[in-house]
Structure formats: structure tokens, C-alpha cells
Short mmCIF file of C-alpha atoms and ligand atoms in Angstrom, two decimals:
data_model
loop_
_atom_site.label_atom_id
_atom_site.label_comp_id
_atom_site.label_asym_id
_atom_site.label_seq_id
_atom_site.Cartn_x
_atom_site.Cartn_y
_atom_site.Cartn_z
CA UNK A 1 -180.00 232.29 -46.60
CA UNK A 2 -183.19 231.69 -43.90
CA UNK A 3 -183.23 228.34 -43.50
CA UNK A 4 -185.46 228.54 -39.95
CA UNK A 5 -188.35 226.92 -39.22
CA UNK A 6 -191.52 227.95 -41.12
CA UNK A 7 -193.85 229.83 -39.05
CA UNK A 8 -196.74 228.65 -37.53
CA UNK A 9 -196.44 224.68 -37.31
CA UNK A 10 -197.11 222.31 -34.96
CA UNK A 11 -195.00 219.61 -33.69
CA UNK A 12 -195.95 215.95 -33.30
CA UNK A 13 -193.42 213.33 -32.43
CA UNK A 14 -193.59 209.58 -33.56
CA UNK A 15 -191.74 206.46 -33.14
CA UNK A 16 -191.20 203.99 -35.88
CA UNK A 17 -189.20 200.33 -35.26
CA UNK A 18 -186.53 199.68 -38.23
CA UNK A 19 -186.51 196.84 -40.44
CA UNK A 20 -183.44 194.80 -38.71
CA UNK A 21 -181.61 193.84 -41.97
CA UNK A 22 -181.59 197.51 -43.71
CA UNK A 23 -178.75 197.58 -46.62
CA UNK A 24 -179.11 200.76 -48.44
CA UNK A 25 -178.04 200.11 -51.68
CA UNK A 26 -177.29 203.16 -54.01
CA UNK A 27 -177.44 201.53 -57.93
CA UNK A 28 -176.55 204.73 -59.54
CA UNK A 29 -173.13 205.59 -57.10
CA UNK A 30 -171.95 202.30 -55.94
CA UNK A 31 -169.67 201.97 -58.79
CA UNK A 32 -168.18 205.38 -58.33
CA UNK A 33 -167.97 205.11 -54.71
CA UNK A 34 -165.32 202.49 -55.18
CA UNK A 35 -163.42 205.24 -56.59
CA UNK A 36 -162.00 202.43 -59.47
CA UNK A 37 -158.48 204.06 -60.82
CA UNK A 38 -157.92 205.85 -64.41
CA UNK A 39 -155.41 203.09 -64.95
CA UNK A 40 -157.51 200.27 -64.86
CA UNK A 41 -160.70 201.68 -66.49
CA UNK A 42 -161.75 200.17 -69.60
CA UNK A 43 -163.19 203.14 -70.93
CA UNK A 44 -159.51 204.63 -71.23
CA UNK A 45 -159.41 206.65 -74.48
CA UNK A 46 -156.28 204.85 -76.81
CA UNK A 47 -153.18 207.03 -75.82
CA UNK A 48 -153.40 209.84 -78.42
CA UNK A 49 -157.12 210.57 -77.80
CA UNK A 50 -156.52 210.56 -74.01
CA UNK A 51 -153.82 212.91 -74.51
CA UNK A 52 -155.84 215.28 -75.81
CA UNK A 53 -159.16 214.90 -73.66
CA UNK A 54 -157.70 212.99 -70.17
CA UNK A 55 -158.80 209.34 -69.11
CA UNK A 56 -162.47 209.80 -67.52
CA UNK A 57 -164.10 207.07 -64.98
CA UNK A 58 -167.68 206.79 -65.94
CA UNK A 59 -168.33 203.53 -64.79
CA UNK A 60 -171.85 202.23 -64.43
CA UNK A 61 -171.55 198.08 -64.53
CA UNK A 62 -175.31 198.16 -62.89
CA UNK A 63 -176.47 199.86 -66.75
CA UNK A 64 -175.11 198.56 -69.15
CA UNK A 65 -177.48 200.30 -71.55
CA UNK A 66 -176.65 203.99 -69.82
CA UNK A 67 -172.75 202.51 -69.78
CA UNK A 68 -172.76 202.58 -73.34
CA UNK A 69 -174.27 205.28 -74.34
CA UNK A 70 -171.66 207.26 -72.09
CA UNK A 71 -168.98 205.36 -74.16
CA UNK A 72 -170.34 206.35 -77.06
CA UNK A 73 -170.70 209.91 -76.46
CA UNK A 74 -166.98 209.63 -75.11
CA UNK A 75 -165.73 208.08 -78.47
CA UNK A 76 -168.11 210.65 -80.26
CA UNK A 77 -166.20 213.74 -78.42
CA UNK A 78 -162.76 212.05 -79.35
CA UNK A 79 -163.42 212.16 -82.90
CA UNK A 80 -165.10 215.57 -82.78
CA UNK A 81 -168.37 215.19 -82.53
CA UNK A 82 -168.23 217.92 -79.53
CA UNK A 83 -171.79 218.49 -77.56
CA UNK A 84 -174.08 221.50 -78.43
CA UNK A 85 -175.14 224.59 -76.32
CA UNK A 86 -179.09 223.85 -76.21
CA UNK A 87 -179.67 227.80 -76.81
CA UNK A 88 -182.77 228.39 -75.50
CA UNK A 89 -181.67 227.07 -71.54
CA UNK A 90 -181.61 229.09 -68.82
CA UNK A 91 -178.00 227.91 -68.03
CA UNK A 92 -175.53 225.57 -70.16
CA UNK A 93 -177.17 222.79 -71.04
CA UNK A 94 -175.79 220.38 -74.11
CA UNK A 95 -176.97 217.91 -76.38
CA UNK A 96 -174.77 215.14 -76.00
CA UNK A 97 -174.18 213.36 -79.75
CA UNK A 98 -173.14 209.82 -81.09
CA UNK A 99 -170.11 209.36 -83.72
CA UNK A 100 -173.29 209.45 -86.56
CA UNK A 101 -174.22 212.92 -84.82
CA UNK A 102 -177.61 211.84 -83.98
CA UNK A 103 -178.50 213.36 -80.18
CA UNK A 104 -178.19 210.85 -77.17
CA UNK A 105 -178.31 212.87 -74.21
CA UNK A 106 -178.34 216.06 -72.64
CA UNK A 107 -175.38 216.87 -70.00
CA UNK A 108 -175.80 220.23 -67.59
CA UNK A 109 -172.47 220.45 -66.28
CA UNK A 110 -172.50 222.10 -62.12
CA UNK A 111 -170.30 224.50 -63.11
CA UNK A 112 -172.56 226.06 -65.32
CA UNK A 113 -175.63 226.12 -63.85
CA UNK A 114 -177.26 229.57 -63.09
CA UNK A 115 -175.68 229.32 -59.60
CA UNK A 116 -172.30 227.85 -61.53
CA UNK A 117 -168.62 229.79 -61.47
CA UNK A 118 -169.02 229.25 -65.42
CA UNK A 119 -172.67 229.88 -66.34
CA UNK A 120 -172.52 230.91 -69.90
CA UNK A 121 -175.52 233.28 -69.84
CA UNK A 122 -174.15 236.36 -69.90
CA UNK A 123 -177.78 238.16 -68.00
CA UNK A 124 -177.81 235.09 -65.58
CA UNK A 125 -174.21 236.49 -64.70
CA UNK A 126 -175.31 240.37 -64.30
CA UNK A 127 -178.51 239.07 -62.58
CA UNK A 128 -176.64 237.38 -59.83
CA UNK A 129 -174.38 240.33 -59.50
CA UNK A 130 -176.74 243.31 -59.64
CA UNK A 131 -179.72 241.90 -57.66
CA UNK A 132 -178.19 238.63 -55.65
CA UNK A 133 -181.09 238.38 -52.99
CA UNK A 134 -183.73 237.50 -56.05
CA UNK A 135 -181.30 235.82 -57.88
CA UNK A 136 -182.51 231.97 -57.59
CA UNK A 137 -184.92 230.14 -55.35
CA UNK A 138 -184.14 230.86 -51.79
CA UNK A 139 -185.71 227.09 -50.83
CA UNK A 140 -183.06 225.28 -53.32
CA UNK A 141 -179.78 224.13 -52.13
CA UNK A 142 -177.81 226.54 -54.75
CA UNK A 143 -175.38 225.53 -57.65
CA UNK A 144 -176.81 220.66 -56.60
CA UNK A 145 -179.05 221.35 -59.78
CA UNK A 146 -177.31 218.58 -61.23
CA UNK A 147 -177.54 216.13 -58.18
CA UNK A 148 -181.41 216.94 -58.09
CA UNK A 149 -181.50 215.35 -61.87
CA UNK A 150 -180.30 212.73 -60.73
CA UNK A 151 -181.87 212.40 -57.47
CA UNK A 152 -185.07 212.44 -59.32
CA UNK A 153 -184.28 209.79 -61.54
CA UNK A 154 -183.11 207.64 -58.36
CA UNK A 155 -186.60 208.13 -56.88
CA UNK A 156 -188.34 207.46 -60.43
CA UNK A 157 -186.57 204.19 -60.71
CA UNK A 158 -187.04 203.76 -56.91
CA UNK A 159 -190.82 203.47 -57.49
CA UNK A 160 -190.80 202.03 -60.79
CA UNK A 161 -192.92 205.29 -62.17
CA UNK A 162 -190.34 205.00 -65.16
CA UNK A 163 -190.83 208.40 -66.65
CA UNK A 164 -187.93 210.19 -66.34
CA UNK A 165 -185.06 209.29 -68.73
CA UNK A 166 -182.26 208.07 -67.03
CA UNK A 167 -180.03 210.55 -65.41
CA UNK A 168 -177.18 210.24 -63.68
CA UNK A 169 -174.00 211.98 -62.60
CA UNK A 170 -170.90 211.82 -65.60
CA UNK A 171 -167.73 213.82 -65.89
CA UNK A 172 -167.41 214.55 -69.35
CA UNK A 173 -164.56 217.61 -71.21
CA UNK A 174 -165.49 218.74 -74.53
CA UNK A 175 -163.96 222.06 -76.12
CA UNK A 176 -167.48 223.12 -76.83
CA UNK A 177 -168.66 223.65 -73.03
CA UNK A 178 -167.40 226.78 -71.28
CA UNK A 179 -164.24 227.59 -69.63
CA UNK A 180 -162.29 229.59 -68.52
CA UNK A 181 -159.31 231.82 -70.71
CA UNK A 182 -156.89 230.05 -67.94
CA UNK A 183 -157.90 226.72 -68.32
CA UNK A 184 -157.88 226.80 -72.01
CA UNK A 185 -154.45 228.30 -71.77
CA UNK A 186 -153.61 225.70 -69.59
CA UNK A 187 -154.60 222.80 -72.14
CA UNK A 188 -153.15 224.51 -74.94
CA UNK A 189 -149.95 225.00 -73.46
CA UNK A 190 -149.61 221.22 -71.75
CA UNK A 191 -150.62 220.24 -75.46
CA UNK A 192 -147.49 221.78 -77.32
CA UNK A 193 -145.10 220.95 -75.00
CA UNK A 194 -146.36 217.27 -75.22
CA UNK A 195 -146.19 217.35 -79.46
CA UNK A 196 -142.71 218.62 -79.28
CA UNK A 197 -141.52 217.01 -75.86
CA UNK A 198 -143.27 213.85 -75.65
CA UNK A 199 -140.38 212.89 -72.94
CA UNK A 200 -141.59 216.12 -71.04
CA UNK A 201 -145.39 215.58 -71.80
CA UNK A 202 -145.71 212.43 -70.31
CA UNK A 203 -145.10 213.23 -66.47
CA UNK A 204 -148.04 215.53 -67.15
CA UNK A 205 -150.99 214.18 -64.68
CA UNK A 206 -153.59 214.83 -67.78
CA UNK A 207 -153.64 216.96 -71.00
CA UNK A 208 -156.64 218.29 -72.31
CA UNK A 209 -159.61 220.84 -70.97
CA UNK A 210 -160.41 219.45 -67.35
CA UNK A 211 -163.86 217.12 -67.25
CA UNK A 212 -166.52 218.53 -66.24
CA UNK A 213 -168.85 216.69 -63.75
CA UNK A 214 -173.01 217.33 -64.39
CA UNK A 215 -176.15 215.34 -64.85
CA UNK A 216 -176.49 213.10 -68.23
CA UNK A 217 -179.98 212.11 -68.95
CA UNK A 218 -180.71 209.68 -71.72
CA UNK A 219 -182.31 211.85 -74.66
CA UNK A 220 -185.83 210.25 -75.89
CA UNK A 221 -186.85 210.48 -79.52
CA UNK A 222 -190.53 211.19 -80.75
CA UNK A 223 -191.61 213.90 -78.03
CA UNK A 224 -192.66 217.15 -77.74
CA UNK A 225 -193.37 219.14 -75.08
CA UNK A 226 -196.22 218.52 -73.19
CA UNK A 227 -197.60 222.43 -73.72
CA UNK A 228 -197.88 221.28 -77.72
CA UNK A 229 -199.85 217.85 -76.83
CA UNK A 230 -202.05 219.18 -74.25
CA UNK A 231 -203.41 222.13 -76.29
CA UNK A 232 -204.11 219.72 -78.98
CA UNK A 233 -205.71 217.20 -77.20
CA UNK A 234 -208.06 220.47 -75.69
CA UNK A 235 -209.62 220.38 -79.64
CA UNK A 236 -208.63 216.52 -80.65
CA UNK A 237 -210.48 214.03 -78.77
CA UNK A 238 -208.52 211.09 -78.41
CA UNK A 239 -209.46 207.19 -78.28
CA UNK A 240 -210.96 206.45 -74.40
CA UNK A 241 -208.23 203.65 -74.05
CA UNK A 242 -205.04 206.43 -74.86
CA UNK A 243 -207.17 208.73 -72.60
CA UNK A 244 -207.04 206.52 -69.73
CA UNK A 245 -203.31 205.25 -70.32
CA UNK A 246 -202.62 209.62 -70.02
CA UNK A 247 -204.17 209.40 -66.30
CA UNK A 248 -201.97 206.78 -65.66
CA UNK A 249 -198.80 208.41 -66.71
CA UNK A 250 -199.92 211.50 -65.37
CA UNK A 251 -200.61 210.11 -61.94
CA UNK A 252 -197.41 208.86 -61.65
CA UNK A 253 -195.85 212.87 -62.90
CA UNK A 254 -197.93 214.18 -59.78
CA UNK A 255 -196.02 211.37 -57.29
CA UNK A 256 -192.87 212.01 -58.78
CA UNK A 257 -192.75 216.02 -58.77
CA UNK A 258 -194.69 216.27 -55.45
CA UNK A 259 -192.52 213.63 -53.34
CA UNK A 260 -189.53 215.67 -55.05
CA UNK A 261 -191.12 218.97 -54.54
CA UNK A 262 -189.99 219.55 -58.39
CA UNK A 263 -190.37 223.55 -58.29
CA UNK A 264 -190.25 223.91 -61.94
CA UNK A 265 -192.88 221.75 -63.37
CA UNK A 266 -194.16 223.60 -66.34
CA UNK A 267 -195.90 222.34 -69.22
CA UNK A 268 -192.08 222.84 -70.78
CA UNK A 269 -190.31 220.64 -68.66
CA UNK A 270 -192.34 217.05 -69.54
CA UNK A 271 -192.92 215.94 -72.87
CA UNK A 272 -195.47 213.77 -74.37
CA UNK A 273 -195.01 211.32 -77.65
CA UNK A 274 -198.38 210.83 -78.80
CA UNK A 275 -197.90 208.22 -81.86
CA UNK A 276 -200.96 208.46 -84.35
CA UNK A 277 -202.23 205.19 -85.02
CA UNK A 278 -201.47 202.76 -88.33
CA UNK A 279 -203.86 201.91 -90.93
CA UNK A 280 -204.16 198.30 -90.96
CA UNK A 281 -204.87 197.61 -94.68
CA UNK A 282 -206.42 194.02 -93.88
CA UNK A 283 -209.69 194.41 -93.71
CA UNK A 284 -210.76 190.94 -92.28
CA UNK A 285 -211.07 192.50 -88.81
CA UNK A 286 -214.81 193.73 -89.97
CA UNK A 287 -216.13 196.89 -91.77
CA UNK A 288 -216.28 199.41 -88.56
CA UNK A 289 -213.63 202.62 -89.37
CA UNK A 290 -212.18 201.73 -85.81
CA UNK A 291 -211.14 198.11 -86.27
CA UNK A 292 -208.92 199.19 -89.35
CA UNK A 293 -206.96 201.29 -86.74
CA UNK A 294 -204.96 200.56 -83.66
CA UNK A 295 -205.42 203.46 -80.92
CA UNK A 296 -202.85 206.20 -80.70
CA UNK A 297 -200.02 205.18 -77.65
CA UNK A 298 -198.73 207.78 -75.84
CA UNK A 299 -195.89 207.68 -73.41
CA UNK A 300 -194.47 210.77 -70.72
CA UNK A 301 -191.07 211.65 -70.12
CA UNK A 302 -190.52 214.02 -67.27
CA UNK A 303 -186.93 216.26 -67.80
CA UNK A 304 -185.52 219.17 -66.13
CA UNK A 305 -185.67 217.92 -62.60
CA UNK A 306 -183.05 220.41 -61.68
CA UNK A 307 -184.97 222.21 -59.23
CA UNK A 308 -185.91 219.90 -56.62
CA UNK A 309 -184.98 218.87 -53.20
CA UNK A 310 -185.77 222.27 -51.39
CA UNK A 311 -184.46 221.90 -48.07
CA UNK A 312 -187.79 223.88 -47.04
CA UNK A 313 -190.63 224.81 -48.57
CA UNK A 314 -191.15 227.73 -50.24
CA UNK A 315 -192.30 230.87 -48.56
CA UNK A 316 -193.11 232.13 -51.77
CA UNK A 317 -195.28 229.05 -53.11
CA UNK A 318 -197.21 231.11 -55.04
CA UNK A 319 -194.52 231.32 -57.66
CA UNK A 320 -194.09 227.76 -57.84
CA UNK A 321 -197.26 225.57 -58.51
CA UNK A 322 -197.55 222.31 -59.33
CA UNK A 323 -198.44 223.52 -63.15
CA UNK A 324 -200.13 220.40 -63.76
CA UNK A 325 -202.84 221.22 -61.16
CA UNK A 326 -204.69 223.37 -63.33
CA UNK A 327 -204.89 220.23 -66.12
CA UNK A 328 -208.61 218.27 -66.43
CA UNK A 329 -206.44 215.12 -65.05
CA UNK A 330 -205.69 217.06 -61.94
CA UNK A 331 -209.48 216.67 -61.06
CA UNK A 332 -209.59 212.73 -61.09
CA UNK A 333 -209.01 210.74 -58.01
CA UNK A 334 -206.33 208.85 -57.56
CA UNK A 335 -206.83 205.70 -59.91
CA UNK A 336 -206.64 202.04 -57.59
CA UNK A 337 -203.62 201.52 -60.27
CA UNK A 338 -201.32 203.90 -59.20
CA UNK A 339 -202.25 203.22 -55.41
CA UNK A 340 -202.02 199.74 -55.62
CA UNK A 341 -197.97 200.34 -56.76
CA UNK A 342 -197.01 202.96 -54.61
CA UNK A 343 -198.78 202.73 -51.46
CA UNK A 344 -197.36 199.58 -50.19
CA UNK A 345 -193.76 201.59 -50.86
CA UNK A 346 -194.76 204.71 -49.34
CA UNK A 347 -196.40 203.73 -46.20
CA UNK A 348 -193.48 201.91 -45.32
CA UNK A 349 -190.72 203.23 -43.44
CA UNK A 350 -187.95 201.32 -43.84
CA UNK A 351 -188.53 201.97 -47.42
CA UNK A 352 -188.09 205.78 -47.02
CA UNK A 353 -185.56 205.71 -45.38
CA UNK A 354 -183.67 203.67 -48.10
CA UNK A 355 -184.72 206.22 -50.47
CA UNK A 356 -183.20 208.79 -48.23
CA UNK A 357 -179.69 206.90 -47.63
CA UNK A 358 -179.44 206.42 -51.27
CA UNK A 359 -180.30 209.80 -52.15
CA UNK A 360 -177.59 210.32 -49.34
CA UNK A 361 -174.84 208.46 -51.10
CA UNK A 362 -175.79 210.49 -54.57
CA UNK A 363 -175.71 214.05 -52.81
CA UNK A 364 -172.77 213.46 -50.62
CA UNK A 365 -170.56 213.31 -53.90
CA UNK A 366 -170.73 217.20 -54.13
CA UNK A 367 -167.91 219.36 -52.60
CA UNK A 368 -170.28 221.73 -51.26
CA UNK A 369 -172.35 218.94 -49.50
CA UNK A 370 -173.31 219.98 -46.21
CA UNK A 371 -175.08 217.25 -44.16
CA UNK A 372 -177.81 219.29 -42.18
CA UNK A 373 -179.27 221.00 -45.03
CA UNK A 374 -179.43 217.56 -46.64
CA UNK A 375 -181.33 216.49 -43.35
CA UNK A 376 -183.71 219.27 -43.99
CA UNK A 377 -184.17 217.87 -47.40
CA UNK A 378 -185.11 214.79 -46.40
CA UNK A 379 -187.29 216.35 -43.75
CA UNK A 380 -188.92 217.98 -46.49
CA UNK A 381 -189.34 215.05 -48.70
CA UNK A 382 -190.94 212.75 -45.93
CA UNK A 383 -193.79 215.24 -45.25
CA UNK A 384 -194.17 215.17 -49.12
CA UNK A 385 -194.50 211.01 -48.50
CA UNK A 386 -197.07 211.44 -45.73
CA UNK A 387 -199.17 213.91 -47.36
CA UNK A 388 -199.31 211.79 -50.62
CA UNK A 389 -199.63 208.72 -48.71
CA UNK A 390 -203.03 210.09 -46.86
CA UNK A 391 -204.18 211.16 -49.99
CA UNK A 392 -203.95 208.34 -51.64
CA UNK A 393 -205.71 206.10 -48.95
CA UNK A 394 -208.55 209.33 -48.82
CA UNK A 395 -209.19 208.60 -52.57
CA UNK A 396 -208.13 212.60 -53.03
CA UNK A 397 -207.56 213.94 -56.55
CA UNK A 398 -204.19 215.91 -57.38
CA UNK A 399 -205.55 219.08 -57.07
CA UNK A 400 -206.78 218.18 -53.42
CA UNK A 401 -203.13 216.80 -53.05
CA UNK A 402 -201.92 220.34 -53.53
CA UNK A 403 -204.08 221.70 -51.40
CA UNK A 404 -203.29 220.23 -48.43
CA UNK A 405 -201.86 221.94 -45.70
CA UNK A 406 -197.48 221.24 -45.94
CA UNK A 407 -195.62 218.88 -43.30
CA UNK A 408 -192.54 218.52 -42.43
CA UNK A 409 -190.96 215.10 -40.86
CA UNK A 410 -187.83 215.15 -39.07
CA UNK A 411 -185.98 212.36 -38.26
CA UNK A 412 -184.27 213.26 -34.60
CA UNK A 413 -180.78 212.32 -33.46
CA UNK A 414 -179.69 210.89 -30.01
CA UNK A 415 -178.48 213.15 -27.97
CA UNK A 416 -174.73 211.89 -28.87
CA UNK A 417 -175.71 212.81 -32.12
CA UNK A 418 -175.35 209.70 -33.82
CA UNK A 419 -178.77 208.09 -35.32
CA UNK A 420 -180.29 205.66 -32.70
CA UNK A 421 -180.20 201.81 -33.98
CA UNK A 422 -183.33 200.49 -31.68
CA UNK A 423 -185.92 202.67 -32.57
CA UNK A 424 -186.10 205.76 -34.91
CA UNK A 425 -188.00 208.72 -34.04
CA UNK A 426 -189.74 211.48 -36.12
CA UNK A 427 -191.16 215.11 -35.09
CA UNK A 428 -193.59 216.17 -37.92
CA UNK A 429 -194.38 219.72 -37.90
CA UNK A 430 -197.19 221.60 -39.49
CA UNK A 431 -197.86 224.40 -41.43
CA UNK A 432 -201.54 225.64 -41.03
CA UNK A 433 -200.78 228.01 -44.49
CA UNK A 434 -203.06 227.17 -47.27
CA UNK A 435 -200.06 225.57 -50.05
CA UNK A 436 -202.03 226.53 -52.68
CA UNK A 437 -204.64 228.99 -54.33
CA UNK A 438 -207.75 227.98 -52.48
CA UNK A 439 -209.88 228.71 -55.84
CA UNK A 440 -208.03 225.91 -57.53
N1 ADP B 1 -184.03 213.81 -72.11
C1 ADP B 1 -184.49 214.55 -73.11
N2 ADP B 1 -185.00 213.97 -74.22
C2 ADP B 1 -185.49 214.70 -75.24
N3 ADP B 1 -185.48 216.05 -75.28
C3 ADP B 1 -184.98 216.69 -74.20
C4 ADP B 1 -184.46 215.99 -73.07
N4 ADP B 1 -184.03 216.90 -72.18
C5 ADP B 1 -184.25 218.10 -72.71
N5 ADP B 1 -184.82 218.01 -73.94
C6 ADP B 1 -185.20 219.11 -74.84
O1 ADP B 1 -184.34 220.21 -74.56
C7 ADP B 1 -185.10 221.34 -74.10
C8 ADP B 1 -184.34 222.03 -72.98
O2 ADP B 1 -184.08 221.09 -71.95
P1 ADP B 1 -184.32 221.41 -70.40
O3 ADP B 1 -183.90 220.19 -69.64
O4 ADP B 1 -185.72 221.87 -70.21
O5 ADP B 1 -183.24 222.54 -70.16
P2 ADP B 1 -183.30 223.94 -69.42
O6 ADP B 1 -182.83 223.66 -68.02
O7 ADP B 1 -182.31 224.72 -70.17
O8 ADP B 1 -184.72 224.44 -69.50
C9 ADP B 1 -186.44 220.75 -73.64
O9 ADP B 1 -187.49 221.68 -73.76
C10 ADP B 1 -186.61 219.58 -74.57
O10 ADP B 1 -187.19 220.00 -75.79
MG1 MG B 2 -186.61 223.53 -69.25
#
């Protein structure tokens, strides 16, 4: 994997003082990082149903809305109601389902990501073995598609954007996801012996297919994809006041994917719910058509934020626009709205860095965490922040957001190699390529 420098940067190095008091907090891990013991958790299936599918710990006390939709799709698995392979994914997805089988979430478990030991798509699987060197994107940390749905929900809340559905990291065993023949040997096996030796079957550690651990994102009702809305809207004018509510959710897609670097941002992966306005049947507001109608809403949610976080940028950005750049929005300078909430955030710091050391305490949770390439993701993600912060003070549009040239900021060591405490300092480095189609 080439993970040098990109060619032809310069360097520039800068010195920032820390806020004194910084206490990262991490809202979506803290509760996990405690490690809080099967024993004790409340969410302890009765006996019989966590002999079949093992005691979890998804604990989130910070959400109790998210807490109990994970307990209910944990009581919906124990009496059946197993996830579903969403069929058209690239890799195994699921929707998640409540006792009444309605669909609550969707859960991509690691292992079966395209990268994943247990990816279900059988082409995915001779792809990766016939032709490894195009086989995924060579700027993504491989196989952390999960932790980047959940990263991106971390910086979404982080910022208050509030358009990604919340997503965070759950260990969940269902009969439905896939695993292996030894593994489902293994369950079947530690299941008979503990019907007919319940003496013998109680020393077992846990019976049941092992939980898997992947990203669970809320599931929101009423959308489509954005592709569906968009085309529409290209021979359906709609009301000035929905129009200018759009910008406003857009603007805050184009912070969100490009401080993420989202490399997958088709007009597939966000959705739109555009709700057609009521008649109002009292007429006592006057006789004009428009007063007997409230204007359509509309609302965003931006999913599949699995491919995110590069730990450089892409060599080959051709392949992965922003997709929204070629949209009318795209055109529109930044509104004072979306400045006005953001740049205070962004230009500072202290704040950054926060983002980084919870984005830290999320990503360290992997096994195959590996703490300079998350440096270089970071590094990544801070020239993202400067570049959007400039443009935003420049009044620049999205498209001219795009099209500036890419930065990287590095946050440097002491020479011990432990991070300095009086004063922080930053190289940011370059890249004089154009990032995107110059026509655009
Ligand atoms: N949070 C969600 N709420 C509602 N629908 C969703 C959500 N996440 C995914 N979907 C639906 O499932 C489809 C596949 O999900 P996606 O996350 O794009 O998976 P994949 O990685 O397989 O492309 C989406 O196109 C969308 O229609
Ligand atoms: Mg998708």
C-alpha cells in the first residue's frame, strides 16, 4: 500500500497555543470504553434467549433514544425477527427490524465488508482474489468501513449539521448474517449438548453464533434517494421557501462529505423526503390557491459514510468526485447561515483537535488500528478544515470548494515522540494538482 507523501507539495509550518482545560469527550464510546461486564448489563437477554444468542453489551446511557432502539432490535432477533440481507449492497449490509417487523436500522457488520474475512458477495470475493491491486480504494484504511459510519456521524453531531442518522458501533449475532460452516458448527454443537446436558452447558463461556461488531445507523422513514428527488425537482418547480431550506441542507452535505473526504457521495448514498403539502380545507385564510396550502418540507439524510477517512488523498481523484458538484446548488455561495454555525467551530483549534481525539477514541476500538495511519487521517481531515474554512470566509461556492488546490496539516511530535503540552505545532503541505476537473 503507498502511503508516501503526495508529490509535489510544499511545506509550511505553524504554531498554535492549546486551550489549557482540553477534555476530549467521546459521547458515542465512553460507555463502551468502561468495558461494563456481561453480568451486570441490563440488556442481558432472560436465560433461555441468552443461551441461544450470548449476552451482548450495547450500552449507550448518553442515547437513550439510539439505546432503545438497539434493545429493541435485540428483543426482535430473540424472538425471530432475524435482520435482512439488503440485496442490492455492495457488501452485507442488513435491515435491522422491530418485534412488529417494521425496519429500524441498517447494521454492516466489519466482517463483511468488501475488505471483510466474510463478505457475502460471492464476485467481491473473486475480485479481491483475481485482481487484488484494483480491488478497493488504495487511499481508504481497508476492512474500518464501519468505524468511518460512525466517525461520520460523530462529526455530524459534532457540528450540529444533523443529517446523518445516527450511527454508531453495536455487536449484534443473528442466524441470518454470514458465517462461517465452523462457527455454525460450533453453535450448533454447544447448543445440543446444553438441551441435553444443561449441567455440562452451563460452564460454556456463551452459546449461540458469535456477535458480530459493525455500524448501526438509525433507519429514517419517508425518503428516497436523492437521484429520484433531484430529477424531479429538474421538471417540478418547487415553492421558493422549500427551495431555499434545500441550500441549507445541502450546504451542510458539502461540509460534512468534504471535511470527511466521503469518497462515495453519489446521488445513491443521500436521500431526500420531500413531503407534498396539505390542503387546508378552511378557507378563511383568503381566496389565493397558495394560502389553502402549506409549502412542501423537505429534510436530507446522508447514509453510506463507509468510505471516508482516507489517510491520503486520492491519486486517482478523478474517480471520486464530490457528485454533488455538478448539482445547480453547487453554484451558490456559501449562505451567511451555514457560516455563521460552522465557522466559529472550524477556525478554532482546540476544537479540531477534540474532533480528532474523539474520532481517536472511536477508531482505536478496531483490532487492526494502527496509530500512524490514523495520524495521516487526521492530517488529511485538517487540510479538509482549512480549505473549507478559507472558503467559507472567501464567500466561495461548493464547486470552487472542490476546486481548490488539496492540503494536508500535520500535527508534529516532539522529538521524544510524545505530543508537546505548551504549544502544538502543524506542517501543512501542498499539493499544486488541480483536485478537480477544471471545466467544472
Ligand atoms: N439509514 C437509512 N434509512 C433509510 N434507508 C436507508 C438507510 N440506510 C440505507 N438505506 C437504504 O438502503 C440502501 C442501501 O444502503 P447503503 O447504505 O447505500 O448500502 P450499500 O453500502 O450496500 O450501498 C440505500 O440506497 C437506501 O435506500
Ligand atoms: Mg450505497
Amino acid at each position: 500500500m503507498d502511503q508516501g507523501p503526495p508529490p509535489d507539495v510544499t511545506n509550511v509550518s505553524v504554531t498554535f497555543a492549546p486551550r489549557p482545560d482540553r477534555s476530549a469527550r467521546s459521547p458515542t464510546r465512553d460507555s463502551r470504553a468502561g468495558g461494563g461486564s456481561q453480568e451486570s448489563s441490563p440488556l442481558l437477554a432472560p436465560r433461555g434467549l441468552e443461551f441461544e444468542y450470548g449476552g451482548f453489551e450495547n450500552n449507550y446511557p448518553d442515547d437513550p433514544l439510539y439505546q432503545e432502539v438497539v434493545r429493541m432490535s435485540e428483543e426482535a432477533i430473540d424472538c425471530g425477527r432475524y435482520p435482512e440481507r439488503i440485496y442490492q449492497g455492495s457488501s452485507g449490509s442488513y435491515f435491522v427490524k422491530n418485534i412488529d417487523n417494521k425496519i429500524i436500522a441498517v447494521f454492516k457488520p466489519k466482517d463483511e465488508e468488501p475488505y471483510g474475512q466474510l463478505n457475502p458477495k460471492w464476485t467481491k470475493w473473486l475480485h479481491k482474489l483475481c485482481c487484488p491491486c484494483c480491488f478497493g480504494r488504495s487511499c481508504l484504511v481497508p476492512n474500518q468501513g464501519y468505524l468511518s459510519e460512525a466517525g461520520a456521524s460523530l462529526v455530524d453531531k459534532k457540528l450540529q449539521l444533523n443529517i446523518v442518522p445516527t450511527t454508531k458501533v453495536v455487536r449484534l449475532s443473528s442466524r441470518t448474517f454470514n458465517y462461517n460452516a465452523i462457527d455454525r458448527a460450533k453453535a450448533t454443537t454447544k447448543k445440543n449438548i446444553a438441551e441435553n446436558f444443561p449441567q455440562l452447558g452451563k460452564r460454556f463461556h456463551r452459546i449461540g453464533l458469535p456477535p458480530k461488531q459493525g455500524s448501526f445507523q438509525l433507519f429514517v422513514n419517508g425518503y428516497k434517494d436523492a437521484d429520484y428527488w433531484l430529477r424531479r425537482f429538474d421538471y417540478e418547480a418547487i415553492p421558493e421557501s422549500t427551495a431555499r431550506k434545500f441550500q441549507t441542507l445541502f450546504e451542510r452535505l458539502v461540509i460534512l462529505d468534504y471535511i470527511i473526504r466521503n469518497t462515495d457521495r453519489g446521488n445513491d448514498n443521500w436521500l431526500i423526503k420531500y413531503e407534498i403539502a396539505q390542503v387546508d380545507t378552511d378557507n378563511s385564510k383568503g381566496d389565493s390557491d397558495w394560502n389553502m396550502v402549506d409549502n412542501p418540507d423537505i429534510s436530507i439524510a446522508a447514509i453510506d459514510n463507509g468510505l471516508a477517512f482516507p489517510f491520503k488523498h486520492p491519486d486517482e481523484w478523478r474517480a471520486y468526485p464530490y457528485h454533488w458538484a455538478w448539482l445547480p446548488q453547487a453554484k451558490v455561495p456559501f449562505s451567511q447561515e451555514i457560516k455563521d454555525k460552522v465557522l466559529p467551530q472550524l477556525s478554532d483549534m482546540n476544537f479540531v483537535q477534540e474532533l480528532c481525539d474523539d474520532l481517536y477514541k472511536l477508531f482505536k476500538t478496531d483490532k487492526g488500528f494502527d496509530r500512524s495511519t490514523f495520524d495521516k487521517q487526521m492530517s488529511v481531515m485538517r487540510g479538509q478544515i482549512l480549505n473549507l474554512t478559507q472558503a467559507l470566509k472567501d464567500d466561495k461556492s461548493p464547486v470552487q470548494l472542490v476546486q481548490m488546490p488539496v492540503v494536508t496539516v500535520e500535527r508534529n511530535r516532539s522529538s521524544s515522540g510524545r505530543l508537546r503540552t505548551d504549544s502544538d505545532s502543524y506542517t501543512q503541505s501542498f499539493s499544486h494538482r488541480t483536485p478537480f476537473f477544471s471545466w467544472c
